[in-house]
PDB file of C-alpha atoms and ligand atoms in Angstrom:
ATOM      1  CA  UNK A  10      59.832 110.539  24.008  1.00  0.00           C
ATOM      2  CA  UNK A  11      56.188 110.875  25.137  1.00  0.00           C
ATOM      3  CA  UNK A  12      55.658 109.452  28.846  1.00  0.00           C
ATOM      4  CA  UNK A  13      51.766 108.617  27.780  1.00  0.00           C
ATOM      5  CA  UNK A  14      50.865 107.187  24.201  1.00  0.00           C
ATOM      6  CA  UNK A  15      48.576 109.784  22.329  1.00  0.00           C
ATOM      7  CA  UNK A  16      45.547 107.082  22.568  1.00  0.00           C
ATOM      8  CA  UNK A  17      45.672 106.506  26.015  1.00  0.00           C
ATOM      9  CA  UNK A  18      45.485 110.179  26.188  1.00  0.00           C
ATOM     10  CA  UNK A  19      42.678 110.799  24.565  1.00  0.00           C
ATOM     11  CA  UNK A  20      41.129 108.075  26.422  1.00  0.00           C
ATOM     12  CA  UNK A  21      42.001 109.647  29.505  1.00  0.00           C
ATOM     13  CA  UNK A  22      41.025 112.854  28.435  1.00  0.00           C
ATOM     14  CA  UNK A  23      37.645 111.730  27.443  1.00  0.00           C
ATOM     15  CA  UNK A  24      36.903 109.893  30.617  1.00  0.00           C
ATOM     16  CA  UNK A  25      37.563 113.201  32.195  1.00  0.00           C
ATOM     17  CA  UNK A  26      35.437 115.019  30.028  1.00  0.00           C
ATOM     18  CA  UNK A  27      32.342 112.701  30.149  1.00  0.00           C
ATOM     19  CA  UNK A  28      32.756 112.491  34.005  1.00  0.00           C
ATOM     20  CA  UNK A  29      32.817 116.359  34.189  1.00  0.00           C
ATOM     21  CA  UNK A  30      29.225 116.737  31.931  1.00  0.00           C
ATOM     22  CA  UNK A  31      27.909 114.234  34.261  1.00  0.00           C
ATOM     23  CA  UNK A  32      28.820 115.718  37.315  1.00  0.00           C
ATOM     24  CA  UNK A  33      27.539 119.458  35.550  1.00  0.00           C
ATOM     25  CA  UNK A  34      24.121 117.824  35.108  1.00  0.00           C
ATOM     26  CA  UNK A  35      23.735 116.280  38.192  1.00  0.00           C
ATOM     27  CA  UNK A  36      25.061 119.430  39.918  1.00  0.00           C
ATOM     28  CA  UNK A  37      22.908 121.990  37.490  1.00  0.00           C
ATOM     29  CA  UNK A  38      19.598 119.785  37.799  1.00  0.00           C
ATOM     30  CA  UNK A  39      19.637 120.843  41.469  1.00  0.00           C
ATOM     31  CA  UNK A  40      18.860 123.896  40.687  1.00  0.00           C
ATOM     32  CA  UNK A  41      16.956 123.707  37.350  1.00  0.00           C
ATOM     33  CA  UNK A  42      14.651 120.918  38.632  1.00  0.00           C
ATOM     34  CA  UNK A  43      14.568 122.657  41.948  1.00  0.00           C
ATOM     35  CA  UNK A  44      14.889 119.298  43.090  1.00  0.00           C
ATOM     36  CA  UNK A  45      15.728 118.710  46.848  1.00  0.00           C
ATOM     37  CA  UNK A  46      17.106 115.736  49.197  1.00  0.00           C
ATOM     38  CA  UNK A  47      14.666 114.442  51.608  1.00  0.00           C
ATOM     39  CA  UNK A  48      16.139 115.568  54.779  1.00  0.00           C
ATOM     40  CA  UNK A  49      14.588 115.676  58.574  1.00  0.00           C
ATOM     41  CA  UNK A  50      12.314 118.639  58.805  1.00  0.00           C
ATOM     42  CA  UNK A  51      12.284 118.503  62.749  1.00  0.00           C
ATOM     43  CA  UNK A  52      14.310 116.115  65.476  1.00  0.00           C
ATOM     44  CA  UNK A  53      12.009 114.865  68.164  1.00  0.00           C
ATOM     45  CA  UNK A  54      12.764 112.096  70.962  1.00  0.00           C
ATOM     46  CA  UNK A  55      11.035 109.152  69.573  1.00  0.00           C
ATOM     47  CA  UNK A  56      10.049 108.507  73.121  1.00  0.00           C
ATOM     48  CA  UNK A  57       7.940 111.688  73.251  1.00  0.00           C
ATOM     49  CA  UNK A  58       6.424 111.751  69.728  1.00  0.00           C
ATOM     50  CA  UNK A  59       3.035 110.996  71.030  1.00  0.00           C
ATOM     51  CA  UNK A  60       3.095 113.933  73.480  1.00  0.00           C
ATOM     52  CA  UNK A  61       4.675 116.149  71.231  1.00  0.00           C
ATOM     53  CA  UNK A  62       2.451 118.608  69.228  1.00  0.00           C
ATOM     54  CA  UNK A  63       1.198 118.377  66.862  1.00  0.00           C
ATOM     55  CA  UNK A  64       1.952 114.794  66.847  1.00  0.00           C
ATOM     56  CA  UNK A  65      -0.281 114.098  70.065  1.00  0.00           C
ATOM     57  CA  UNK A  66      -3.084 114.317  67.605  1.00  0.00           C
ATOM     58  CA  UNK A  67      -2.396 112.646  64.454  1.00  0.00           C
ATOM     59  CA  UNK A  68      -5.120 113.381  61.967  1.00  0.00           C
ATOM     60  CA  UNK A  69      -5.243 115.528  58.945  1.00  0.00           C
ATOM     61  CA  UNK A  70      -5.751 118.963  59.260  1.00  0.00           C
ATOM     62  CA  UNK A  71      -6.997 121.865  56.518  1.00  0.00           C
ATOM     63  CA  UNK A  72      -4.584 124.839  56.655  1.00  0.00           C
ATOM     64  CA  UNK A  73      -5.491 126.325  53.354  1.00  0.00           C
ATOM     65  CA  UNK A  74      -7.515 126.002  50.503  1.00  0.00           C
ATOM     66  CA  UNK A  75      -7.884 122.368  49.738  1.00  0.00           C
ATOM     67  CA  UNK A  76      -4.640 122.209  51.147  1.00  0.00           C
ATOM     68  CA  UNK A  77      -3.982 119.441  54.122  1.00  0.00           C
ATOM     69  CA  UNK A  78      -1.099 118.530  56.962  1.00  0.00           C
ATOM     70  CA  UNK A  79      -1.828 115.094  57.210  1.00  0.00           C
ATOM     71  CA  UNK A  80      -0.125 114.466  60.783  1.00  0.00           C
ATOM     72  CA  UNK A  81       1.412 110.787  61.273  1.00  0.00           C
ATOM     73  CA  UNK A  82       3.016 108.824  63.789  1.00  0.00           C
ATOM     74  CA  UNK A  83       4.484 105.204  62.449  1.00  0.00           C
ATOM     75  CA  UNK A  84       5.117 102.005  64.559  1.00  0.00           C
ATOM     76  CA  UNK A  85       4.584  98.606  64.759  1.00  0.00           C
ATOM     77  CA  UNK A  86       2.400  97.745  62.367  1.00  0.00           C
ATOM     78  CA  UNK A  87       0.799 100.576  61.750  1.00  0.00           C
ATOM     79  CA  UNK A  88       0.284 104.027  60.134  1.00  0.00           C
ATOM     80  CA  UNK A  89      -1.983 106.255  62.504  1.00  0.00           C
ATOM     81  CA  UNK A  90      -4.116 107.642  60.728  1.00  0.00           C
ATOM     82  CA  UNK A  91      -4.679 104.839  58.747  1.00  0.00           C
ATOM     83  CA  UNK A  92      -6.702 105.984  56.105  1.00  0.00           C
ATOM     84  CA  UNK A  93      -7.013 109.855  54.780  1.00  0.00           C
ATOM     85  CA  UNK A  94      -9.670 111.471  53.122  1.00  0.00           C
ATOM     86  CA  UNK A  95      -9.388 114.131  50.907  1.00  0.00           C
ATOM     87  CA  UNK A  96     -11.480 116.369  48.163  1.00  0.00           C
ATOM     88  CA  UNK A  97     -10.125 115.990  44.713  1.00  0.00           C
ATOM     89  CA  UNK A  98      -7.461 118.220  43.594  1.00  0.00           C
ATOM     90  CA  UNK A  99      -6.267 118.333  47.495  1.00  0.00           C
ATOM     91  CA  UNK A 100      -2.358 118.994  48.722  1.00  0.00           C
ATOM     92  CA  UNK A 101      -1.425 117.597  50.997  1.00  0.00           C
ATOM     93  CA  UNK A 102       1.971 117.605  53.080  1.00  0.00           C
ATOM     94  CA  UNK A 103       2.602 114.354  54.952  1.00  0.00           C
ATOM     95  CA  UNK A 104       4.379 114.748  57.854  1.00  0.00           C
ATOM     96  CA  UNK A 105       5.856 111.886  59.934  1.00  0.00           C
ATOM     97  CA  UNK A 106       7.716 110.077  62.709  1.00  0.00           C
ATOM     98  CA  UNK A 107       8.106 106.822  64.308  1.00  0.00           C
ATOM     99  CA  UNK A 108       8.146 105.755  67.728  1.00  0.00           C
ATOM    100  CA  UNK A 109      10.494 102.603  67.579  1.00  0.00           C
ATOM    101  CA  UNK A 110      11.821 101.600  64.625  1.00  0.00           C
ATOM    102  CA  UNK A 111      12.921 102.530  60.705  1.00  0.00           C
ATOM    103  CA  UNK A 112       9.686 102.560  58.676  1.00  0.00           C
ATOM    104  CA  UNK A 113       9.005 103.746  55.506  1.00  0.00           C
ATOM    105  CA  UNK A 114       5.836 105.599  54.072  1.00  0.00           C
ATOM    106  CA  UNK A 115       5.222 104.978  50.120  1.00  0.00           C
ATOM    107  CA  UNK A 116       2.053 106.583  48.664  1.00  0.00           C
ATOM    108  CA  UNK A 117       1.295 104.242  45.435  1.00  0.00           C
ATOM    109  CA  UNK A 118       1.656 106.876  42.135  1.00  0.00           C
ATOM    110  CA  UNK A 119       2.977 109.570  43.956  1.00  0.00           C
ATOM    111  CA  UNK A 120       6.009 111.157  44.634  1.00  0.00           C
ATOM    112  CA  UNK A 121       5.781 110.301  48.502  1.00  0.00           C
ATOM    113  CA  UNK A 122       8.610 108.060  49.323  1.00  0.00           C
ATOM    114  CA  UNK A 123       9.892 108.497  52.815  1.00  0.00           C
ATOM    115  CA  UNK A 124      12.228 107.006  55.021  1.00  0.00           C
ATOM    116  CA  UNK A 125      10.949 107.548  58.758  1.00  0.00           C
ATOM    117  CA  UNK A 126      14.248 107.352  61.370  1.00  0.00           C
ATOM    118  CA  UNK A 127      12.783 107.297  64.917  1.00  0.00           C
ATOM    119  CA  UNK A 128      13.873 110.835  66.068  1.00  0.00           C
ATOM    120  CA  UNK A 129      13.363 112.543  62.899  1.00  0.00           C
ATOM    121  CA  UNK A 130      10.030 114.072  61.384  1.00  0.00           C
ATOM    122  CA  UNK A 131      10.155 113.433  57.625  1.00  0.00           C
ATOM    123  CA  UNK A 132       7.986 115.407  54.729  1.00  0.00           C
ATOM    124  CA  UNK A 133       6.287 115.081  51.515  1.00  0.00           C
ATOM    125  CA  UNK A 134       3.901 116.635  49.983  1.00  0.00           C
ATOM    126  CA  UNK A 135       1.473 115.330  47.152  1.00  0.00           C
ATOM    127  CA  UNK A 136      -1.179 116.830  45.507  1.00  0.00           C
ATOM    128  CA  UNK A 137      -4.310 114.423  44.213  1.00  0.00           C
ATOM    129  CA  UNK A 138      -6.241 115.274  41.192  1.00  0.00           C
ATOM    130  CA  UNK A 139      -7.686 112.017  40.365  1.00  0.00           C
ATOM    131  CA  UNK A 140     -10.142 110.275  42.407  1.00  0.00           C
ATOM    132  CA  UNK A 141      -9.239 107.326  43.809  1.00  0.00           C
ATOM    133  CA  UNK A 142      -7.136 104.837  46.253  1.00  0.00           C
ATOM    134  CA  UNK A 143      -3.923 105.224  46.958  1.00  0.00           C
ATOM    135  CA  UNK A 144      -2.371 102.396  48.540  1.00  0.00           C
ATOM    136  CA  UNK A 145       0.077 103.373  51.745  1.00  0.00           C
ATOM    137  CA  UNK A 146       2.943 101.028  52.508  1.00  0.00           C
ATOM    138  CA  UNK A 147       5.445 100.943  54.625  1.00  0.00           C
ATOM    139  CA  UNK A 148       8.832 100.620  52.755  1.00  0.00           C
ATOM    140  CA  UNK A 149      11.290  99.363  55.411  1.00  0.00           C
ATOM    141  CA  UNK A 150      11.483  95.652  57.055  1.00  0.00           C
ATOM    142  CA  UNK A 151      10.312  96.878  60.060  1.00  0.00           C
ATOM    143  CA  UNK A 152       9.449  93.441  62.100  1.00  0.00           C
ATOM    144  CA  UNK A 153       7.387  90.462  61.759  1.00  0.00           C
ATOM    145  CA  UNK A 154       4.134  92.465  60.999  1.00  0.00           C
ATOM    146  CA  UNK A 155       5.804  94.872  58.259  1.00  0.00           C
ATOM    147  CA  UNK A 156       4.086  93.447  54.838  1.00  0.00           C
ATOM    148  CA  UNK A 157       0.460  94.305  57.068  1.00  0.00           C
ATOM    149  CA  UNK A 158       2.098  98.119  57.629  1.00  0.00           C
ATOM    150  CA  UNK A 159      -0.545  99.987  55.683  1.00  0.00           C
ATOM    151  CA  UNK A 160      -2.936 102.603  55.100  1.00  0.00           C
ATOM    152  CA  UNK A 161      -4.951 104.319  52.121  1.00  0.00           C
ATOM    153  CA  UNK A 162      -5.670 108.080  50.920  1.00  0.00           C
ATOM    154  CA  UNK A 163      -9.509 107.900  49.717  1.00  0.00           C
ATOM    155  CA  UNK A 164      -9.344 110.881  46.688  1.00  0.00           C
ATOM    156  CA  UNK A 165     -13.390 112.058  46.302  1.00  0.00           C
TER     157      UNK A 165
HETATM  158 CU1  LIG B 226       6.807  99.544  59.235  1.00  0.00          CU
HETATM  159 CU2  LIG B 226       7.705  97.970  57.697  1.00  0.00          CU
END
């Protein structure tokens, strides 16, 4: 006599199988879509961010053609520097930590969605071909002051 009845095996047996072509996408779009987990770039003492290069002097910075580090430091409230200025057609690589608590750094209709854990330096990098504003936010309740947490990147 069969221990399992023939449906319930081919229930089980197509559970399995859609479970497995799941798992192969996810596993195979790593690699196709070259896509990558955000993950700390650098581990600084929160306490020392602001005298730790290059974060002593947040600003943005060319290092290539049209090409841009925009250097950032995040607390409460704010984004420093608040507002970025860039050519059209510019890339630039965001690069940020905070100095007291979790923020967050959204860049309205990019792909820049960070989480910023004091200690950690997080990345991103967006390039702008339209002119415009793009709205900064900070994405994480980060005190009483967090909906005022923002910033702009002026595209000219
Ligand atoms: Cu910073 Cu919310």
């Amino acid at each position: 006599m069969e221990m399992i009845h023939r449906y319930e095996r081919f229930f089980l047996g197509s559970t399995l199988a859609i479970m497995g072509i799941a798992l192969v996408a996810v596993i195979s779009s790593f690699f196709i879509e070259d896509l990558e987990l955000p993950s700390p770039v650098e581990t600084v003492d929160p306490a020392e961010l602001t005298s730790h290069p290059p974060f002593d002097r947040p600003g943005l910075f060319e290092v290539g053609e049209n090409e841009y580090d925009a250097i950032m430091t995040a607390q409460a409230w704010a984004f420093v520097p608040s507002v970025i200025e860039v050519p059209v057609g510019a890339k630039v690589n965001f690069k940020i930590g905070a100095t007291d608590v979790v923020h967050g750094l959204i860049v309205h209709n990019t792909n820049v969605n960070l989480t910023i854990i004091p200690g950690q330096i997080s990345q991103a990098t967006a390039t702008f071909d339209e002119p415009g504003e793009f709205l900064m936010v900070c994405s994480e309740y980060c005190g009483i002051q967090h909906h005022n947490m923002a910033g702009r990147v002026i595209v000219k």
